[in-house]
Short mmCIF file of C-alpha atoms in Angstrom, two decimals:
data_model
loop_
_atom_site.label_atom_id
_atom_site.label_comp_id
_atom_site.label_asym_id
_atom_site.label_seq_id
_atom_site.Cartn_x
_atom_site.Cartn_y
_atom_site.Cartn_z
CA MET N 1 -76.72 302.50 85.36
CA GLY N 2 -73.56 303.24 83.48
CA GLY N 3 -72.07 299.83 84.42
CA CYS N 4 -75.17 298.20 83.54
CA ALA N 5 -75.16 299.96 80.37
CA THR N 6 -71.64 299.03 79.81
CA PHE N 7 -72.30 295.42 80.76
CA THR N 8 -75.41 295.27 78.47
CA GLY N 9 -73.62 296.83 75.41
CA GLY N 10 -70.88 294.29 76.04
CA GLY N 11 -73.26 291.22 75.88
CA GLU N 12 -74.91 292.69 72.59
CA GLY N 13 -71.47 293.01 71.15
CA SER N 14 -70.28 289.47 72.06
CA LYS N 15 -73.51 287.97 70.45
CA GLY N 16 -72.76 289.94 67.09
CA ASP N 17 -69.25 288.68 67.07
CA LYS N 18 -70.46 285.17 67.58
CA SER N 19 -72.99 285.47 64.86
CA SER N 20 -70.34 287.12 62.63
CA LEU N 21 -67.95 284.37 63.27
CA THR N 22 -70.48 281.68 62.30
CA VAL N 23 -71.41 283.22 59.03
CA LEU N 24 -67.77 283.43 58.15
CA SER N 25 -67.25 279.73 58.95
CA GLN N 26 -70.08 278.73 57.01
CA ALA N 27 -68.75 280.83 54.04
CA LYS N 28 -65.34 279.43 54.31
CA MET N 29 -66.94 275.83 54.46
CA ILE N 30 -69.04 276.47 51.26
CA LEU N 31 -66.12 277.80 49.43
CA TRP N 32 -63.94 274.78 50.38
CA MET N 33 -66.77 272.62 49.27
CA THR N 34 -67.28 274.50 45.93
CA ARG N 35 -63.47 274.28 45.40
CA GLY N 36 -63.46 270.56 46.26
CA MET N 37 -66.47 269.96 43.97
CA THR N 38 -65.00 272.02 41.10
CA THR N 39 -61.75 270.03 41.38
CA LEU N 40 -63.50 266.56 41.33
CA LEU N 41 -65.52 267.78 38.38
CA LEU N 42 -62.41 268.89 36.44
CA TRP N 43 -60.55 265.56 37.09
CA ILE N 44 -63.67 263.74 35.76
CA CYS N 45 -63.73 265.95 32.66
CA VAL N 46 -60.02 265.25 32.16
CA VAL N 47 -60.52 261.54 32.54
CA GLN N 48 -63.66 261.58 30.00
CA LEU N 49 -61.54 263.74 27.64
CA LEU N 50 -58.71 261.44 27.76
CA THR N 51 -61.01 258.32 27.09
CA VAL N 52 -62.89 260.12 24.29
CA GLY N 53 -59.76 261.40 22.81
CA GLU N 54 -58.14 258.05 22.74
CA VAL N 55 -61.22 256.46 21.08
CA TRP N 56 -62.82 259.15 18.89
CA GLY N 57 -59.94 261.81 18.96
CA PRO N 58 -58.63 260.88 15.44
CA ARG N 59 -62.34 261.56 14.11
CA LEU N 60 -63.99 264.21 16.34
CA LEU N 61 -61.03 266.13 17.76
CA LYS N 62 -58.48 266.26 15.00
CA THR N 63 -59.51 269.72 14.04
CA TRP N 64 -58.75 270.94 17.70
CA PRO N 65 -54.95 270.65 18.00
CA SER N 66 -55.03 272.49 21.21
CA CYS N 67 -57.51 269.95 22.74
CA TYR N 68 -56.35 266.64 21.36
CA THR N 69 -52.64 265.69 20.47
CA PRO N 70 -52.34 261.90 20.01
CA LEU N 71 -49.41 260.43 21.91
CA GLN N 72 -46.41 260.12 19.75
CA THR N 73 -44.08 256.98 19.79
CA ASN N 74 -40.56 256.87 18.72
CA ILE N 75 -40.28 255.14 15.46
CA HIS N 76 -37.01 253.39 16.76
CA SER N 77 -38.73 252.05 19.73
CA SER N 78 -39.81 248.37 20.11
CA SER N 79 -43.15 247.23 19.40
CA SER N 80 -44.14 247.23 23.15
CA SER N 81 -44.74 250.85 22.73
CA SER N 82 -47.59 250.15 20.29
CA PHE N 83 -49.82 250.39 23.39
CA LEU N 84 -49.26 254.30 23.15
CA GLU N 85 -50.13 254.53 19.69
CA PRO N 86 -53.48 256.26 18.54
CA LYS N 87 -55.94 253.83 17.62
CA SER N 88 -56.29 253.38 13.71
CA PHE N 89 -59.38 254.13 11.94
CA LEU N 90 -61.85 251.08 12.14
CA PRO N 91 -64.24 250.36 9.26
CA PRO N 92 -68.05 250.74 10.17
CA LYS N 93 -69.57 247.50 11.16
CA ARG N 94 -71.59 245.74 8.36
CA ALA N 95 -75.25 245.55 9.39
CA TYR N 96 -76.97 242.36 8.37
CA LYS N 97 -79.40 239.65 9.67
CA ASN N 98 -77.48 237.00 11.23
CA ASN N 99 -78.39 233.59 9.84
CA GLY N 100 -76.47 231.54 12.46
CA TYR N 101 -72.98 230.65 13.42
CA LEU N 102 -70.23 228.83 11.51
CA MET N 103 -67.27 226.87 13.29
CA VAL N 104 -64.33 225.99 11.28
CA SER N 105 -61.63 223.49 12.14
CA CYS N 106 -58.39 224.00 9.87
CA ASN N 107 -56.24 221.17 8.88
CA GLY N 108 -52.77 220.93 7.70
CA GLY N 109 -49.64 223.14 7.98
CA LEU N 110 -49.52 226.84 8.37
CA ASN N 111 -49.93 227.94 4.66
CA GLN N 112 -52.74 225.36 4.09
CA MET N 113 -54.69 226.77 7.10
CA ARG N 114 -54.01 230.14 5.97
CA GLY N 115 -55.69 229.65 2.67
CA ALA N 116 -58.57 227.98 4.45
CA ILE N 117 -59.09 230.68 6.84
CA CYS N 118 -59.52 233.15 3.89
CA ASP N 119 -61.84 230.94 2.23
CA MET N 120 -64.00 230.59 5.31
CA VAL N 121 -64.23 234.34 5.71
CA ALA N 122 -65.54 234.67 2.27
CA VAL N 123 -68.16 231.77 2.89
CA ALA N 124 -69.38 233.36 6.19
CA ARG N 125 -69.53 236.71 4.31
CA SER N 126 -71.65 235.52 1.49
CA LEU N 127 -73.97 233.34 3.81
CA ASN N 128 -74.44 236.42 6.21
CA VAL N 129 -73.29 234.23 9.14
CA THR N 130 -71.14 235.00 12.21
CA LEU N 131 -67.82 233.37 11.99
CA ILE N 132 -66.04 231.91 15.13
CA VAL N 133 -62.49 232.44 15.22
CA PRO N 134 -60.97 229.24 13.33
CA GLU N 135 -59.58 226.43 15.33
CA LEU N 136 -55.98 225.42 14.08
CA ASP N 137 -54.94 221.78 13.40
CA LYS N 138 -53.12 220.31 16.56
CA SER N 139 -53.31 216.59 15.37
CA SER N 140 -51.38 216.35 12.26
CA PHE N 141 -47.79 215.22 11.65
CA TRP N 142 -46.22 218.43 13.20
CA ALA N 143 -48.43 218.23 16.43
CA ASP N 144 -48.05 222.05 16.99
CA PRO N 145 -50.31 223.15 19.91
CA SER N 146 -50.55 226.59 18.77
CA ASP N 147 -53.86 228.42 18.86
CA PHE N 148 -55.06 231.04 16.34
CA GLU N 149 -53.87 234.03 18.72
CA ASP N 150 -50.47 232.26 19.16
CA ILE N 151 -49.82 232.78 15.39
CA PHE N 152 -52.11 235.65 14.28
CA ASP N 153 -53.19 239.07 15.73
CA VAL N 154 -56.77 237.92 16.56
CA ASP N 155 -57.91 241.18 17.47
CA HIS N 156 -56.81 242.84 14.13
CA PHE N 157 -58.41 239.93 12.28
CA ILE N 158 -61.69 240.61 13.93
CA ARG N 159 -61.46 244.50 13.69
CA SER N 160 -60.23 244.79 10.19
CA LEU N 161 -62.87 242.75 8.71
CA ARG N 162 -65.85 243.93 10.70
CA ASP N 163 -67.25 245.88 7.73
CA GLU N 164 -67.43 242.39 5.90
CA VAL N 165 -68.48 239.94 8.39
CA ARG N 166 -69.09 239.62 12.19
CA ILE N 167 -66.24 237.39 13.73
CA LEU N 168 -66.31 236.31 17.52
CA LYS N 169 -63.76 234.63 19.56
CA GLU N 170 -66.23 232.13 20.79
CA LEU N 171 -69.87 231.29 20.74
CA PRO N 172 -72.34 233.24 22.95
CA PRO N 173 -72.89 231.47 26.26
CA ARG N 174 -76.19 229.59 25.37
CA LEU N 175 -74.82 228.26 22.08
CA LYS N 176 -71.64 227.50 23.65
CA ARG N 177 -73.39 225.08 26.14
CA ARG N 178 -75.35 223.57 23.22
CA VAL N 179 -72.07 222.77 21.49
CA GLU N 180 -70.42 221.40 24.58
CA LEU N 181 -73.44 218.79 24.85
CA GLY N 182 -73.00 217.84 21.30
CA ASN N 183 -76.07 219.68 19.94
CA PHE N 184 -74.80 220.92 16.82
CA HIS N 185 -74.04 219.83 13.06
CA SER N 186 -70.58 218.89 11.78
CA LEU N 187 -69.53 217.95 8.29
CA ALA N 188 -66.60 218.18 5.90
CA PRO N 189 -67.63 220.30 2.89
CA ILE N 190 -66.95 219.00 -0.78
CA SER N 191 -63.63 220.14 -2.10
CA TRP N 192 -63.33 222.78 -4.81
CA SER N 193 -67.01 223.75 -4.34
CA ASP N 194 -68.38 227.04 -5.76
CA ILE N 195 -70.21 229.50 -3.58
CA SER N 196 -73.83 228.03 -4.79
CA TYR N 197 -72.90 224.75 -2.98
CA TYR N 198 -72.54 226.70 0.50
CA HIS N 199 -75.83 228.59 -0.24
CA ASN N 200 -77.62 225.38 -1.14
CA GLN N 201 -76.23 222.82 1.11
CA ILE N 202 -74.53 224.49 4.00
CA LEU N 203 -77.01 227.60 4.75
CA PRO N 204 -79.95 225.34 5.27
CA LEU N 205 -78.06 223.55 7.77
CA ILE N 206 -76.97 226.55 9.48
CA ARG N 207 -80.58 228.00 9.73
CA ARG N 208 -81.83 224.63 11.13
CA TYR N 209 -79.19 223.97 13.58
CA LYS N 210 -78.07 227.64 14.29
CA VAL N 211 -74.36 226.35 14.66
CA VAL N 212 -72.69 224.30 12.03
CA HIS N 213 -69.07 222.93 12.19
CA LEU N 214 -66.97 222.56 9.07
CA ASN N 215 -64.40 220.03 10.27
CA ARG N 216 -62.19 220.15 7.23
CA THR N 217 -61.44 223.22 5.30
CA ASP N 218 -58.39 222.50 2.93
CA ALA N 219 -59.36 223.54 -0.77
CA ARG N 220 -63.12 223.69 -0.07
CA LEU N 221 -63.65 226.73 -2.20
CA ALA N 222 -63.04 226.83 -6.00
CA ASN N 223 -59.97 228.55 -7.52
CA ASN N 224 -62.30 230.03 -10.22
CA GLY N 225 -65.68 230.86 -11.47
CA LEU N 226 -66.48 232.79 -8.24
CA PRO N 227 -68.06 236.32 -8.08
CA LEU N 228 -65.24 239.13 -8.03
CA GLU N 229 -66.05 240.38 -4.60
CA ILE N 230 -65.63 236.96 -3.16
CA GLN N 231 -62.15 236.62 -4.80
CA LYS N 232 -61.24 240.20 -3.64
CA LEU N 233 -62.42 239.33 -0.15
CA ARG N 234 -60.20 236.31 -0.19
CA CYS N 235 -56.96 238.59 -1.12
CA ARG N 236 -58.17 241.11 1.51
CA VAL N 237 -58.19 238.39 4.12
CA ASN N 238 -54.88 237.02 3.21
CA PHE N 239 -52.91 240.28 2.53
CA SER N 240 -54.41 242.57 5.23
CA GLY N 241 -56.87 240.71 7.71
CA LEU N 242 -54.13 238.04 8.62
CA LYS N 243 -51.13 239.66 10.47
CA PHE N 244 -48.67 237.65 12.64
CA THR N 245 -48.45 238.48 16.19
CA PRO N 246 -46.08 241.07 17.10
CA GLN N 247 -43.59 238.66 18.53
CA ILE N 248 -43.35 236.65 15.35
CA GLU N 249 -43.28 240.15 13.26
CA GLU N 250 -40.45 241.47 15.27
CA LEU N 251 -38.46 238.48 15.15
CA GLY N 252 -39.05 238.09 11.27
CA GLU N 253 -38.00 241.79 10.89
CA LYS N 254 -34.75 241.09 12.89
CA VAL N 255 -33.82 238.39 10.46
CA VAL N 256 -34.29 240.47 7.63
CA LYS N 257 -32.18 243.36 9.05
CA ILE N 258 -29.55 240.91 9.88
CA LEU N 259 -29.43 239.67 6.28
CA ARG N 260 -29.72 243.11 4.73
CA LYS N 261 -26.79 244.35 6.50
CA ASN N 262 -24.74 241.96 4.35
CA GLY N 263 -26.42 242.76 1.15
CA PRO N 264 -29.08 241.04 -1.02
CA PHE N 265 -30.27 237.70 -0.21
CA LEU N 266 -32.14 234.70 -1.65
CA VAL N 267 -34.69 232.64 0.12
CA LEU N 268 -34.55 228.88 -0.68
CA HIS N 269 -37.51 226.91 0.39
CA LEU N 270 -35.88 223.85 0.36
CA ARG N 271 -38.66 221.27 0.88
CA TYR N 272 -36.53 218.23 1.94
CA GLU N 273 -37.66 217.29 5.26
CA MET N 274 -38.38 213.89 6.46
CA ASP N 275 -42.25 214.01 6.46
CA MET N 276 -42.24 215.49 2.89
CA LEU N 277 -40.02 212.58 1.72
CA ALA N 278 -42.13 209.99 3.52
CA PHE N 279 -45.34 211.30 2.13
CA SER N 280 -44.23 211.73 -1.37
CA GLY N 281 -42.22 208.49 -1.46
CA CYS N 282 -39.33 210.33 -3.14
CA THR N 283 -36.02 208.79 -2.05
CA GLN N 284 -33.58 210.07 -4.76
CA GLY N 285 -30.06 210.06 -3.21
CA CYS N 286 -31.18 208.22 0.20
CA ASN N 287 -29.20 204.99 1.28
CA SER N 288 -31.19 201.82 2.04
CA GLU N 289 -31.67 202.42 5.61
CA GLU N 290 -33.20 206.01 5.09
CA VAL N 291 -35.50 204.37 2.44
CA GLU N 292 -36.79 201.91 4.97
CA GLU N 293 -37.08 204.50 7.62
CA LEU N 294 -39.23 206.84 5.18
CA THR N 295 -41.44 203.78 4.10
CA ARG N 296 -42.14 202.76 7.90
CA MET N 297 -43.09 206.48 8.40
CA ARG N 298 -45.64 206.63 5.31
CA TYR N 299 -47.30 203.27 6.46
CA ALA N 300 -47.55 204.69 10.05
CA TYR N 301 -49.72 207.37 9.00
CA THR N 302 -53.00 205.96 7.95
CA TRP N 303 -54.45 209.41 6.60
CA TRP N 304 -51.60 209.30 3.95
CA LYS N 305 -53.50 207.27 1.35
CA GLU N 306 -50.59 206.41 -1.03
CA LYS N 307 -48.44 203.74 0.34
CA GLU N 308 -46.74 201.88 -2.66
CA ILE N 309 -44.80 204.56 -4.40
CA ASN N 310 -42.33 204.10 -7.38
CA SER N 311 -39.83 207.07 -6.51
CA ASP N 312 -38.03 207.11 -9.87
CA PHE N 313 -41.25 207.29 -11.89
CA LYS N 314 -42.50 210.22 -9.61
CA ARG N 315 -39.10 211.99 -10.06
CA LYS N 316 -39.08 211.75 -13.69
CA GLU N 317 -42.67 213.18 -13.81
CA GLY N 318 -41.56 216.23 -11.91
CA LEU N 319 -43.59 215.15 -8.99
CA CYS N 320 -40.77 214.97 -6.20
CA PRO N 321 -39.12 217.95 -4.49
CA MET N 322 -35.64 218.81 -5.60
CA THR N 323 -32.72 217.42 -3.87
CA PRO N 324 -30.18 219.55 -2.18
CA GLU N 325 -27.76 218.31 -4.75
CA GLU N 326 -29.98 218.86 -7.85
CA THR N 327 -30.98 222.36 -6.40
CA ALA N 328 -27.38 223.34 -6.21
CA LEU N 329 -26.82 222.28 -9.89
CA VAL N 330 -29.94 224.48 -10.99
CA LEU N 331 -29.04 227.46 -9.07
CA ARG N 332 -25.46 227.40 -10.67
CA ALA N 333 -26.99 226.83 -14.18
CA LEU N 334 -29.33 230.02 -13.63
CA ARG N 335 -25.93 231.85 -12.90
CA ILE N 336 -26.84 232.82 -9.43
CA ASP N 337 -24.14 234.73 -7.82
CA ARG N 338 -22.28 232.18 -5.69
CA ASN N 339 -21.52 234.76 -3.16
CA ILE N 340 -25.06 235.72 -2.51
CA GLN N 341 -26.62 235.03 1.06
CA ILE N 342 -28.89 232.04 0.74
CA TYR N 343 -31.55 231.83 3.70
CA ILE N 344 -32.76 228.17 4.04
CA ALA N 345 -36.53 228.45 4.68
CA ALA N 346 -37.31 224.84 5.77
CA GLY N 347 -37.26 222.55 8.85
CA GLU N 348 -34.49 220.02 9.37
CA ILE N 349 -33.15 218.70 6.17
CA TYR N 350 -33.29 214.98 5.95
CA GLY N 351 -29.71 213.53 5.91
CA GLY N 352 -28.16 216.69 7.55
CA GLU N 353 -24.76 217.97 6.47
CA ARG N 354 -24.30 215.03 4.18
CA ARG N 355 -26.93 216.06 1.83
CA MET N 356 -26.30 219.79 2.21
CA ALA N 357 -22.64 219.48 1.30
CA SER N 358 -23.05 220.09 -2.58
CA LEU N 359 -25.20 223.14 -1.88
CA ALA N 360 -22.75 224.55 0.79
CA ALA N 361 -19.62 223.91 -1.51
CA GLU N 362 -21.38 225.71 -4.49
CA PHE N 363 -22.96 228.58 -2.44
CA PRO N 364 -20.83 229.08 0.88
CA ASN N 365 -23.04 231.72 2.36
CA LEU N 366 -25.93 229.72 3.69
CA ALA N 367 -27.86 230.95 6.58
CA ARG N 368 -30.85 229.71 8.78
CA LYS N 369 -32.81 231.28 11.50
CA GLU N 370 -31.10 229.04 13.91
CA THR N 371 -27.72 230.52 12.90
CA LEU N 372 -28.80 234.15 12.83
CA LEU N 373 -30.61 234.37 16.11
CA ASP N 374 -29.79 233.67 19.63
CA PRO N 375 -31.12 230.23 20.87
CA LEU N 376 -33.03 232.05 23.62
CA GLU N 377 -34.84 234.13 21.01
CA LEU N 378 -35.94 230.88 19.26
CA GLY N 379 -36.78 229.11 22.60
CA PHE N 380 -40.35 230.46 22.61
CA PHE N 381 -40.86 229.21 19.06
CA GLN N 382 -39.28 225.55 19.56
CA ASN N 383 -41.79 222.69 18.97
CA HIS N 384 -44.23 225.08 17.40
CA SER N 385 -43.71 224.37 13.69
CA SER N 386 -46.42 226.81 12.45
CA GLN N 387 -44.66 229.64 14.44
CA MET N 388 -41.45 228.64 13.01
CA ALA N 389 -43.06 228.49 9.59
CA ALA N 390 -44.44 232.02 10.02
CA LEU N 391 -40.97 233.50 10.64
CA ASP N 392 -39.68 231.77 7.30
CA TYR N 393 -42.92 233.23 5.62
CA LEU N 394 -41.89 236.84 6.66
CA VAL N 395 -38.25 236.53 5.40
CA SER N 396 -39.47 234.94 2.19
CA LEU N 397 -41.57 237.92 1.43
CA GLU N 398 -38.70 240.37 2.01
CA SER N 399 -36.03 238.45 0.01
CA ASP N 400 -34.57 239.56 -3.38
CA ILE N 401 -35.28 236.29 -4.98
CA PHE N 402 -37.52 233.49 -3.52
CA VAL N 403 -36.93 229.85 -4.88
CA PRO N 404 -39.19 227.08 -3.69
CA THR N 405 -37.95 223.41 -4.67
CA TYR N 406 -41.58 222.10 -4.53
CA ASP N 407 -44.87 223.60 -5.17
CA GLY N 408 -46.47 222.91 -1.64
CA ASN N 409 -48.58 225.46 0.12
CA MET N 410 -46.07 227.76 1.26
CA ALA N 411 -44.23 228.02 -1.85
CA ARG N 412 -47.66 228.74 -3.54
CA VAL N 413 -48.87 231.07 -1.02
CA VAL N 414 -45.74 233.04 -0.86
CA GLU N 415 -45.51 233.27 -4.57
CA GLY N 416 -48.95 235.00 -4.67
CA HIS N 417 -48.20 237.31 -1.79
CA ARG N 418 -45.01 238.45 -3.64
CA ARG N 419 -47.01 239.09 -6.94
CA TYR N 420 -49.15 241.29 -4.79
CA LEU N 421 -46.12 243.13 -3.44
CA GLY N 422 -45.21 244.15 -6.77
CA PHE N 423 -44.39 240.87 -8.85
CA LYS N 424 -41.15 240.36 -6.85
CA LYS N 425 -38.93 237.79 -8.20
CA THR N 426 -39.77 234.22 -7.60
CA ILE N 427 -38.25 231.47 -9.69
CA ARG N 428 -40.69 228.50 -10.26
CA PHE N 429 -38.80 225.42 -11.25
CA ASP N 430 -40.14 223.20 -14.23
CA ARG N 431 -39.24 220.13 -12.39
CA LYS N 432 -40.07 217.59 -15.05
CA VAL N 433 -37.85 219.46 -17.64
CA LEU N 434 -35.22 220.11 -15.02
CA ILE N 435 -34.91 216.29 -13.89
CA ASP N 436 -34.51 215.30 -17.48
CA LEU N 437 -31.89 218.11 -18.20
CA ILE N 438 -29.93 217.06 -14.97
CA ASP N 439 -30.07 213.35 -15.81
CA ARG N 440 -28.72 214.05 -19.54
CA TYR N 441 -25.93 216.46 -18.07
CA THR N 442 -24.90 213.87 -15.40
CA GLU N 443 -24.80 211.22 -18.22
CA GLY N 444 -22.65 213.25 -20.41
CA SER N 445 -25.19 213.79 -23.41
CA LEU N 446 -25.29 217.64 -22.26
CA ASN N 447 -22.20 219.82 -21.77
CA TRP N 448 -22.31 222.54 -19.06
CA GLU N 449 -22.87 225.30 -21.49
CA GLU N 450 -25.82 223.48 -23.10
CA PHE N 451 -27.39 222.46 -19.80
CA SER N 452 -27.03 226.01 -18.27
CA ASN N 453 -28.46 227.89 -21.30
CA THR N 454 -31.37 225.43 -21.62
CA VAL N 455 -32.21 225.81 -17.88
CA GLN N 456 -32.30 229.63 -18.40
CA GLU N 457 -34.36 229.58 -21.52
CA VAL N 458 -36.88 227.23 -19.75
CA HIS N 459 -37.38 229.69 -16.70
CA ALA N 460 -37.25 232.84 -18.67
CA ASP N 461 -40.99 233.08 -18.15
CA ARG N 462 -41.09 231.50 -14.70
CA MET N 463 -40.03 234.48 -12.63
CA GLY N 464 -43.31 235.77 -11.10
CA ARG N 465 -44.42 238.09 -13.89
CA PRO N 466 -48.10 239.03 -14.51
CA ILE N 467 -49.97 236.12 -16.00
CA LYS N 468 -53.55 234.79 -15.76
CA ARG N 469 -54.13 231.50 -13.76
CA VAL N 470 -54.22 228.46 -15.55
CA MET N 471 -57.69 226.95 -15.40
CA ILE N 472 -58.68 223.16 -15.82
CA SER N 473 -62.36 223.17 -15.21
CA ASP N 474 -62.73 219.37 -14.92
CA ARG N 475 -59.71 218.96 -12.85
CA PRO N 476 -59.58 221.60 -10.18
CA LYS N 477 -56.82 219.84 -8.22
CA GLU N 478 -54.47 220.11 -11.16
CA GLU N 479 -55.18 223.81 -11.88
CA GLU N 480 -53.24 226.82 -10.65
CA TYR N 481 -53.96 227.66 -6.98
CA PHE N 482 -55.93 230.81 -6.46
CA TYR N 483 -53.53 231.93 -3.61
CA ALA N 484 -50.54 231.38 -6.04
CA ASN N 485 -51.73 233.78 -8.66
CA PRO N 486 -54.84 235.92 -7.28
CA TYR N 487 -54.61 238.04 -10.58
CA GLU N 488 -58.01 239.54 -9.99
CA CYS N 489 -56.46 241.47 -7.02
CA LEU N 490 -53.33 242.64 -8.84
CA ASP N 491 -52.36 245.71 -10.64
CA SER N 492 -50.21 244.56 -13.53
#
């Protein structure tokens, strides 16, 4: 009995131990599962908080410093660290009924296209349409293959203007297929049109076809007579919406730093490249072979309408770019310090060192981007004239003095931008008066003192000071360009 009792008792204890072990194992499993699930949930929360913090942190979490601390970047680090910078505040999207889609193809050089982009944003805003990121000119004389995003920060362009107009990188798929099949309307708008033209002529086409393509955009919006909000939007696009790519900005900043290390500098926009001379027909100082070469080039480009040109007449009317020799004389007459650094913002000067000799003798501290930067740094920009022009644009904005020798698009747009930056000194040559003075001095009818004093008097009020635009209502091509003097946007 006792043995049996002992045996029976032992069997019941064994069952109890097994039951306890089972319960214990289950409890441990539940505990580990709970820990695992908790850890997983915590990681999900962390990831979500990081994502929310990056996008909404500046707005929602800025009052919780212990929960949200934006990642800091070293101010001396390169722009590659910009990926770590907190997102800047974005303006709210503008809500409006979309009337259709506007495609635009810009024509001309960088700064002609820059003005056109600003105009087309203003047009799209006024018409309540969606703008497709503009296509840049690849078929002009320069044959630059650059796309918009190769020159401008396209994401900044879209985001910074989203409270004014919706901008897309490309058409929605269905409409894109229609365009690829040729089912859209294309036209060149009338030059110097006011905004009513776009409402009365272009908007009905957009409503009818859904997609309209403007195949020329140079000077297609009037300089004057537009609503103030349109003028201010043109300025906003130009001075804020259009930023160059980080690569271009970095290289431009590097050039400026190199120049600044050696003191003040003057930027000379010496518009004396082969294409300008061929187009304008201005051949002062050229030999007979060069004159023939320029003439052949002018006839080769069928879209250059003027073929037979009297160079001497144009020069005396002030319609030619100043030659390097004439420029040296005028800068000396204006008593520019001969030791100042002069950065040449231009392409290859026609005639090379022979034509630059007088300028170099008078002002020995000449510099170009090609002499300041390593060839490897410029390698990416070679054969991309618009990107090279963008570098010159940035350096021109930062210069102590900006002197254009011809009132082309870069000269005018940079002048306006420098006004916006605080009326920085820009000397605008009165070429018609200067040519007369130079010829009289060369012939001996004026001595140096008379020549120099007169040049200074003529240019006393041509230094970029605040002034209203010159308007010629019946001859808009001859009036002052909006982007050269956007006084509606300036605090004078």
